[in-house]
Every structure is written in C-alpha cells, then in structure tokens.
Short mmCIF file of C-alpha atoms in Angstrom, two decimals:
data_model
loop_
_atom_site.label_atom_id
_atom_site.label_comp_id
_atom_site.label_asym_id
_atom_site.label_seq_id
_atom_site.Cartn_x
_atom_site.Cartn_y
_atom_site.Cartn_z
CA UNK A 1 25.09 82.59 -5.15
CA UNK A 2 27.16 79.65 -7.32
CA UNK A 3 27.05 76.13 -6.03
CA UNK A 4 29.61 74.45 -3.82
CA UNK A 5 29.64 71.52 -5.54
CA UNK A 6 33.35 69.39 -6.39
CA UNK A 7 33.06 66.89 -9.27
CA UNK A 8 34.81 63.62 -8.13
CA UNK A 9 36.51 61.75 -11.14
CA UNK A 10 34.18 59.09 -12.91
CA UNK A 11 31.06 60.85 -11.17
CA UNK A 12 29.97 62.09 -14.83
CA UNK A 13 27.02 63.89 -13.67
CA UNK A 14 24.71 65.85 -15.83
CA UNK A 15 25.56 69.07 -13.56
CA UNK A 16 26.38 69.82 -10.61
CA UNK A 17 23.80 70.92 -7.78
CA UNK A 18 24.39 72.77 -4.36
CA UNK A 19 25.43 70.54 -1.80
CA UNK A 20 23.02 69.52 0.84
CA UNK A 21 22.93 69.19 4.76
CA UNK A 22 19.77 68.25 6.20
CA UNK A 23 17.73 68.49 9.57
CA UNK A 24 14.54 67.26 10.80
CA UNK A 25 11.72 68.90 12.61
CA UNK A 26 8.88 66.51 13.70
CA UNK A 27 5.52 68.13 12.82
CA UNK A 28 2.34 66.43 13.21
CA UNK A 29 4.28 63.43 13.81
CA UNK A 30 5.67 63.24 10.18
CA UNK A 31 9.37 64.16 9.60
CA UNK A 32 10.04 67.56 7.69
CA UNK A 33 13.34 67.86 6.19
CA UNK A 34 14.73 71.06 5.86
CA UNK A 35 17.81 71.65 2.82
CA UNK A 36 20.78 73.71 3.63
CA UNK A 37 24.43 73.03 2.45
CA UNK A 38 26.64 69.82 2.77
CA UNK A 39 27.82 66.90 0.74
CA UNK A 40 25.83 64.26 -0.68
CA UNK A 41 26.82 61.42 -3.33
CA UNK A 42 25.40 59.33 -5.50
CA UNK A 43 25.25 55.45 -3.75
CA UNK A 44 26.79 53.70 -7.30
CA UNK A 45 28.70 56.92 -8.77
CA UNK A 46 32.01 55.01 -8.89
CA UNK A 47 30.32 51.84 -10.01
CA UNK A 48 31.11 50.36 -13.40
CA UNK A 49 28.29 50.65 -15.87
CA UNK A 50 27.54 47.86 -18.46
CA UNK A 51 24.83 49.20 -19.83
CA UNK A 52 24.44 52.95 -22.26
CA UNK A 53 23.70 54.55 -19.22
CA UNK A 54 20.80 57.77 -19.11
CA UNK A 55 18.82 58.09 -21.10
CA UNK A 56 17.91 54.37 -21.15
CA UNK A 57 15.60 54.29 -24.39
CA UNK A 58 17.43 56.06 -27.51
CA UNK A 59 15.85 55.40 -30.48
CA UNK A 60 12.45 56.99 -29.64
CA UNK A 61 11.71 60.05 -27.35
CA UNK A 62 9.75 58.28 -24.29
CA UNK A 63 8.12 60.50 -21.32
CA UNK A 64 5.89 59.98 -17.80
CA UNK A 65 7.51 56.93 -16.54
CA UNK A 66 4.93 54.21 -14.95
CA UNK A 67 6.83 51.00 -13.80
CA UNK A 68 5.48 47.68 -12.49
CA UNK A 69 7.46 44.48 -11.31
CA UNK A 70 5.77 40.96 -12.57
CA UNK A 71 7.22 37.61 -11.70
CA UNK A 72 10.61 39.49 -11.54
CA UNK A 73 10.62 41.32 -14.47
CA UNK A 74 10.04 45.17 -14.42
CA UNK A 75 7.83 46.32 -16.93
CA UNK A 76 8.34 50.21 -18.31
CA UNK A 77 5.29 52.24 -19.39
CA UNK A 78 5.95 55.54 -21.30
CA UNK A 79 4.44 58.20 -23.21
CA UNK A 80 5.78 58.83 -26.70
CA UNK A 81 6.78 62.12 -28.06
CA UNK A 82 6.33 62.71 -31.71
CA UNK A 83 6.25 66.66 -32.76
CA UNK A 84 7.36 66.92 -36.24
CA UNK A 85 10.30 68.71 -37.20
CA UNK A 86 9.92 72.69 -36.35
CA UNK A 87 6.74 72.04 -33.85
CA UNK A 88 7.68 72.81 -30.23
CA UNK A 89 4.30 71.08 -28.73
CA UNK A 90 3.09 67.74 -26.81
CA UNK A 91 2.24 65.35 -30.06
CA UNK A 92 1.68 62.26 -28.10
CA UNK A 93 -0.82 59.73 -29.57
CA UNK A 94 0.42 56.11 -27.81
CA UNK A 95 1.84 54.58 -24.86
CA UNK A 96 4.89 52.42 -25.58
CA UNK A 97 5.88 49.26 -23.26
CA UNK A 98 9.41 48.10 -22.34
CA UNK A 99 10.73 45.04 -19.99
CA UNK A 100 13.86 44.12 -18.28
CA UNK A 101 15.24 41.84 -15.90
CA UNK A 102 18.34 43.68 -14.83
CA UNK A 103 17.44 47.46 -15.87
CA UNK A 104 20.18 47.29 -18.14
CA UNK A 105 19.19 45.31 -21.12
CA UNK A 106 15.62 46.35 -22.49
CA UNK A 107 12.79 44.68 -25.06
CA UNK A 108 10.18 46.81 -26.64
CA UNK A 109 6.86 45.06 -26.99
CA UNK A 110 4.38 46.47 -29.20
CA UNK A 111 2.33 49.55 -28.52
CA UNK A 112 -0.24 48.05 -25.86
CA UNK A 113 -2.68 51.38 -25.85
CA UNK A 114 -3.09 54.23 -27.76
CA UNK A 115 -5.40 57.28 -26.96
CA UNK A 116 -7.82 56.12 -29.85
CA UNK A 117 -8.64 53.03 -28.25
CA UNK A 118 -10.85 55.04 -25.81
CA UNK A 119 -13.90 55.36 -28.40
CA UNK A 120 -15.13 58.58 -26.49
CA UNK A 121 -11.55 60.52 -26.65
CA UNK A 122 -10.18 62.73 -29.28
CA UNK A 123 -6.54 61.81 -28.63
CA UNK A 124 -3.84 63.10 -26.52
CA UNK A 125 -2.01 60.19 -24.84
CA UNK A 126 -0.36 61.79 -21.99
CA UNK A 127 1.12 60.24 -18.56
CA UNK A 128 -0.61 57.06 -17.15
CA UNK A 129 -0.20 54.84 -14.45
CA UNK A 130 -0.38 50.92 -14.50
CA UNK A 131 -1.38 48.69 -11.49
CA UNK A 132 -2.26 44.90 -11.02
CA UNK A 133 -4.69 43.68 -8.83
CA UNK A 134 -6.49 39.79 -8.80
CA UNK A 135 -4.11 38.91 -11.88
CA UNK A 136 -5.73 41.59 -14.00
CA UNK A 137 -3.48 44.90 -15.32
CA UNK A 138 -5.27 48.42 -14.91
CA UNK A 139 -4.14 51.31 -16.99
CA UNK A 140 -5.10 54.77 -15.99
CA UNK A 141 -4.31 57.39 -18.56
CA UNK A 142 -4.98 60.92 -19.13
CA UNK A 143 -6.55 61.68 -22.70
CA UNK A 144 -8.68 64.86 -23.95
CA UNK A 145 -12.06 64.12 -24.26
CA UNK A 146 -14.48 64.03 -27.30
CA UNK A 147 -17.61 65.59 -26.22
CA UNK A 148 -16.65 67.17 -22.78
CA UNK A 149 -14.33 70.06 -22.70
CA UNK A 150 -11.27 69.69 -20.75
CA UNK A 151 -9.02 66.19 -20.06
CA UNK A 152 -10.07 62.85 -19.16
CA UNK A 153 -9.03 60.02 -17.31
CA UNK A 154 -9.76 56.50 -18.94
CA UNK A 155 -8.98 53.05 -17.45
CA UNK A 156 -7.98 49.93 -19.95
CA UNK A 157 -7.47 46.43 -18.64
CA UNK A 158 -5.62 43.22 -19.59
CA UNK A 159 -4.69 39.94 -18.82
CA UNK A 160 -1.30 40.50 -19.17
CA UNK A 161 1.58 43.30 -18.30
CA UNK A 162 2.04 43.71 -22.18
CA UNK A 163 -1.32 43.64 -23.50
CA UNK A 164 -3.14 44.58 -25.35
CA UNK A 165 -5.16 46.84 -23.12
CA UNK A 166 -8.77 47.73 -24.17
CA UNK A 167 -11.31 50.38 -22.60
CA UNK A 168 -12.66 48.68 -19.05
CA UNK A 169 -15.89 51.06 -19.15
CA UNK A 170 -16.56 52.65 -22.59
CA UNK A 171 -16.48 56.33 -20.98
CA UNK A 172 -14.44 58.22 -18.84
CA UNK A 173 -13.45 57.50 -15.33
CA UNK A 174 -12.73 60.90 -14.50
CA UNK A 175 -14.21 63.97 -16.57
CA UNK A 176 -14.05 67.36 -16.24
CA UNK A 177 -17.51 67.73 -14.88
CA UNK A 178 -17.14 65.47 -12.26
CA UNK A 179 -14.42 67.36 -10.58
CA UNK A 180 -15.27 70.90 -8.44
CA UNK A 181 -15.49 73.87 -10.81
CA UNK A 182 -12.35 75.30 -12.24
CA UNK A 183 -11.50 77.05 -15.70
CA UNK A 184 -8.36 74.68 -15.86
CA UNK A 185 -9.16 72.46 -19.09
CA UNK A 186 -6.02 70.47 -17.94
CA UNK A 187 -6.96 69.50 -14.42
CA UNK A 188 -7.14 65.69 -15.12
CA UNK A 189 -4.02 65.04 -15.83
CA UNK A 190 -1.38 62.50 -14.65
CA UNK A 191 -3.08 59.65 -12.70
CA UNK A 192 -1.58 57.32 -10.29
CA UNK A 193 -2.73 54.89 -8.18
CA UNK A 194 -2.36 52.86 -5.33
CA UNK A 195 -3.76 49.83 -2.99
CA UNK A 196 -3.04 50.17 0.51
CA UNK A 197 -2.35 47.28 2.97
CA UNK A 198 -6.52 46.83 3.87
CA UNK A 199 -6.88 46.43 0.04
CA UNK A 200 -8.55 50.06 -0.71
CA UNK A 201 -7.54 51.37 -3.68
CA UNK A 202 -6.80 55.18 -4.33
CA UNK A 203 -6.44 57.03 -7.55
CA UNK A 204 -4.68 60.54 -7.39
CA UNK A 205 -4.17 63.21 -10.05
CA UNK A 206 -4.48 66.63 -11.61
CA UNK A 207 -2.81 69.59 -12.89
CA UNK A 208 -2.14 72.94 -10.40
CA UNK A 209 -4.68 71.40 -8.11
CA UNK A 210 -4.17 67.74 -6.55
CA UNK A 211 -7.24 65.01 -6.84
CA UNK A 212 -7.88 62.05 -4.73
CA UNK A 213 -10.73 59.70 -4.53
CA UNK A 214 -11.15 55.75 -3.74
CA UNK A 215 -11.45 53.34 -6.22
CA UNK A 216 -14.26 50.61 -5.80
CA UNK A 217 -12.76 46.84 -5.93
CA UNK A 218 -13.13 46.33 -9.31
CA UNK A 219 -10.63 49.71 -10.02
CA UNK A 220 -12.74 50.76 -12.64
CA UNK A 221 -15.23 53.19 -10.83
CA UNK A 222 -15.03 56.17 -8.29
CA UNK A 223 -16.25 55.22 -4.77
CA UNK A 224 -17.37 58.32 -3.20
CA UNK A 225 -16.40 62.20 -3.42
CA UNK A 226 -13.21 63.66 -5.05
CA UNK A 227 -11.23 65.55 -2.45
CA UNK A 228 -8.54 67.94 -2.89
CA UNK A 229 -4.77 67.44 -1.24
CA UNK A 230 -3.27 70.72 -0.39
CA UNK A 231 0.46 70.46 -1.53
CA UNK A 232 2.64 73.34 -2.02
CA UNK A 233 3.40 74.53 -5.59
CA UNK A 234 1.77 71.40 -6.95
CA UNK A 235 1.85 71.23 -10.82
CA UNK A 236 1.16 68.02 -12.01
CA UNK A 237 3.03 64.24 -12.22
CA UNK A 238 1.97 62.82 -9.41
CA UNK A 239 3.35 59.58 -8.27
CA UNK A 240 2.41 57.41 -4.86
CA UNK A 241 4.22 54.41 -3.48
CA UNK A 242 5.13 52.87 -0.52
CA UNK A 243 8.27 52.11 1.70
CA UNK A 244 8.31 50.42 4.94
CA UNK A 245 5.60 52.25 7.08
CA UNK A 246 5.30 55.37 4.99
CA UNK A 247 3.60 56.38 2.13
CA UNK A 248 5.09 58.80 -0.48
CA UNK A 249 3.07 61.22 -2.65
CA UNK A 250 5.81 62.89 -4.89
CA UNK A 251 5.06 65.24 -7.80
CA UNK A 252 6.47 68.24 -10.14
CA UNK A 253 6.93 71.15 -7.87
CA UNK A 254 6.81 74.44 -9.47
CA UNK A 255 7.51 75.46 -13.01
CA UNK A 256 10.07 74.59 -14.36
CA UNK A 257 9.44 71.41 -12.27
CA UNK A 258 11.56 69.80 -9.61
CA UNK A 259 10.22 66.58 -7.83
CA UNK A 260 8.81 67.50 -4.37
CA UNK A 261 7.28 64.94 -2.35
CA UNK A 262 5.16 64.58 0.76
CA UNK A 263 4.80 62.02 3.67
CA UNK A 264 1.89 60.01 5.42
CA UNK A 265 1.10 57.12 7.46
CA UNK A 266 -1.71 56.51 5.65
CA UNK A 267 -2.39 56.45 1.72
CA UNK A 268 -5.30 58.71 2.18
CA UNK A 269 -3.77 60.94 4.23
CA UNK A 270 -3.16 63.61 5.83
CA UNK A 271 -0.09 64.91 3.80
CA UNK A 272 3.16 66.81 5.42
CA UNK A 273 5.32 68.13 2.68
CA UNK A 274 8.62 67.00 3.27
CA UNK A 275 11.01 68.40 0.45
CA UNK A 276 12.89 68.30 -2.67
CA UNK A 277 13.44 64.99 -4.18
CA UNK A 278 15.64 66.09 -6.97
CA UNK A 279 16.38 69.03 -9.35
CA UNK A 280 15.13 70.42 -12.98
CA UNK A 281 16.03 67.88 -15.22
CA UNK A 282 18.53 68.30 -18.32
CA UNK A 283 17.26 70.31 -21.00
CA UNK A 284 13.22 69.97 -19.73
CA UNK A 285 10.87 71.97 -18.12
CA UNK A 286 8.61 69.07 -16.69
CA UNK A 287 9.72 66.26 -14.42
CA UNK A 288 7.23 63.26 -13.60
CA UNK A 289 8.79 60.47 -11.13
CA UNK A 290 8.08 56.84 -10.83
CA UNK A 291 9.70 54.86 -7.77
CA UNK A 292 9.97 51.08 -7.33
CA UNK A 293 11.83 48.30 -5.50
CA UNK A 294 13.28 45.60 -7.90
CA UNK A 295 15.68 43.05 -6.71
CA UNK A 296 16.32 44.60 -3.00
CA UNK A 297 17.05 47.78 -4.28
CA UNK A 298 15.23 51.37 -4.88
CA UNK A 299 15.23 53.21 -8.08
CA UNK A 300 13.79 56.62 -9.40
CA UNK A 301 12.83 56.55 -13.09
CA UNK A 302 12.20 60.38 -14.44
CA UNK A 303 12.44 61.84 -18.02
CA UNK A 304 14.87 64.75 -19.06
CA UNK A 305 15.58 66.30 -22.53
CA UNK A 306 19.15 64.57 -23.31
CA UNK A 307 19.15 62.89 -26.31
CA UNK A 308 20.49 64.85 -29.31
CA UNK A 309 17.22 67.23 -30.61
CA UNK A 310 15.33 66.63 -27.30
CA UNK A 311 13.82 69.07 -25.08
CA UNK A 312 10.67 69.66 -23.03
CA UNK A 313 8.29 68.41 -25.97
CA UNK A 314 10.84 65.10 -27.05
CA UNK A 315 12.16 63.87 -23.87
CA UNK A 316 13.77 60.45 -22.26
CA UNK A 317 13.60 58.07 -19.76
CA UNK A 318 16.40 57.64 -17.41
CA UNK A 319 16.96 55.88 -14.18
CA UNK A 320 19.42 56.40 -10.93
CA UNK A 321 19.38 54.85 -7.41
CA UNK A 322 17.32 56.26 -4.72
CA UNK A 323 17.91 55.56 -0.94
CA UNK A 324 16.11 56.52 2.43
CA UNK A 325 17.44 58.38 5.63
CA UNK A 326 16.67 56.04 8.46
CA UNK A 327 13.39 58.50 9.44
CA UNK A 328 11.94 57.17 5.84
CA UNK A 329 13.02 60.75 4.56
CA UNK A 330 14.64 60.47 0.80
CA UNK A 331 17.76 61.45 0.42
CA UNK A 332 17.80 63.85 -2.53
CA UNK A 333 18.74 61.91 -5.98
CA UNK A 334 21.49 63.33 -8.11
CA UNK A 335 20.41 62.49 -11.97
CA UNK A 336 23.71 60.93 -13.61
CA UNK A 337 24.56 60.06 -17.25
CA UNK A 338 25.77 56.96 -16.07
CA UNK A 339 22.47 55.44 -14.68
CA UNK A 340 22.26 52.06 -12.51
CA UNK A 341 24.50 48.92 -12.95
CA UNK A 342 22.84 45.48 -13.77
CA UNK A 343 20.55 44.39 -11.11
CA UNK A 344 20.92 41.08 -9.60
CA UNK A 345 18.86 39.16 -7.51
#
C-alpha cells in the first residue's frame, strides 16, 4: 500500500512517510499509542533556516550522537566512521566532540577520547554516552575487549566537557563475563545513562537484549545485579531521558532500525512500549537517538547516510524538532533536510 502523504511547498522532506493518526490506550497506568493514518507536519516545516541543514557535520562522517548541555552550550559527542574506500564495515577508532550555542554554528574540538585510551581494549570506538555529575564528566563507551571475548563498556572521566578524558578504572566497567550467558559477542553495545530525581544513577545498554544496572555514586562502579528489560524488537542504540513526570527509553527497533520507545514513571521501570518515534533513516540501516531540551525546545539527534559517499558505515548526524502530546507520548518525528533554525534563549 502506497503512503498517503502530500508534500507541502518548502517542506523539503527526505522522504514521505504514511500519514499518522493516533489513539491512546491506558495500559498499566501508562499511555500506549497505536499508529494509524492522519496528517502530521514538522512544527518548523516552513521556517527559514540559517544553517546548512541536515546533516549538520559535513567534513567528516559522524555517528551515534550523545549530547549534554553545560553553561548554555550544547556539546555533541559522536562516533567517527573511517572505513577505507571499498570497505563496507564499521571502522571506528576515536570519538569526536563539537559544541554550539545555537545548534546552527558548530565548533569542532580536538578528539577527546580514543578506543586506545582504554589500555585493556583492542579497539572499536562504538556508541557512547556522556553525562555530568558533581562537576565531572563521565563517558561510557563500547569497545572491544583485548583479553575477554566480546564487547565491553569502559568509563572515562574529565573535568571539562571537552576533555581530555582518561580511563577512570583501568579495566572494563562491563565485560562479557559479567552479563547473563549469551553467545552474542556484541551484547555490550551502546550505553546510555541517567541520574534520577533521587540521585540514583542507572546504566542501560545492549544488542538484541537490553540490560540495566544501578551505578554507585562514584559513577564508575556497578551497584547490584544486571537486569534485563524486555522490549519488543530491541536491536541496539538505547537512549534514556526524562520529560516532565515521564522517563523515556528509546532504541533501535527492528532491522533496518526505526526508533521505538517505552515509557515509565520511574527510571528503573517497569517500562511500557509506547510506539515508533521515527522511521528508518535515509541510506542507513541503523538509528541511534539522542534527545535533549535546549533553550526551551526539545530536539532529536540521530544519524543517516545522506552525505555524498555515505551509507550504513559512513553516517552523518542530523537534528530535528521533537514534540510531545499532552499525555506525554511523543509525536512521531519527520526527518527533514532543512533541520532546525537557530536556538535562542
């Protein structure tokens, strides 16, 4: 069935998706949103944009965004796709850092962290999460372990958001032998973290299975057991954030990946799957979200393969607006080429 979608002048969408209408079902005190057909238009679809649009970084291939706000500046941390010509695989050795006061003009900083900065790792600078606590910045990153088979998660620390970051432990925070038995060597991918209103920090991560554990106050040690979160079609790319009274757990849904999400009143669940946040990105089979409020507006960061020469192993970061319904559910995001206009206070 062909999607019923009318492209309005100046919308400049990367593609048209089926029109959507919704109904809300109350399940376990959480709104569950089913998607059918009715129109939705990006809130800034006709706005004049002063930047170059999406993707926002064009001189390098960037992937797997994580973002934080510090002193009225947004810091964007990304993976760095560098496969040689003719190679279709993930070749990623370091992470990149950019900052902006308006989300249109971006400053690149020296690479603050490399996979080789973890002496126990053999490489692979995969998706990560940076979070601030007590004036320190903690970087949770997925890498390949040198001596324990499989992926692992390390944690680095810095006094400034631009680093330099250094290994906080000297060994892995999470290794393959710490999780429930699995043959999946990529199980420890794509960490995300949050600190709840009571000061308890949580780490969430996984590939094919979603894992969750409490962190100690020092942010560099697990506090208690590793638990499994049951989510439909969970692939990878977890991201947790809070808006109002709701926590949101977004993730790569299926393969190729859309972004699905679940909601909970508590950071440690229980989680209720709620719907699809956006569709499969252009020319790319993976989809890793980062959601944040900046200067009074909510944004979705993600990656696609839209640049010349781009694709699933040569990705690029994009930004679009994100909005919520009154019941807290997220209005599905239409990915655009024009991106966002300057953020102002």
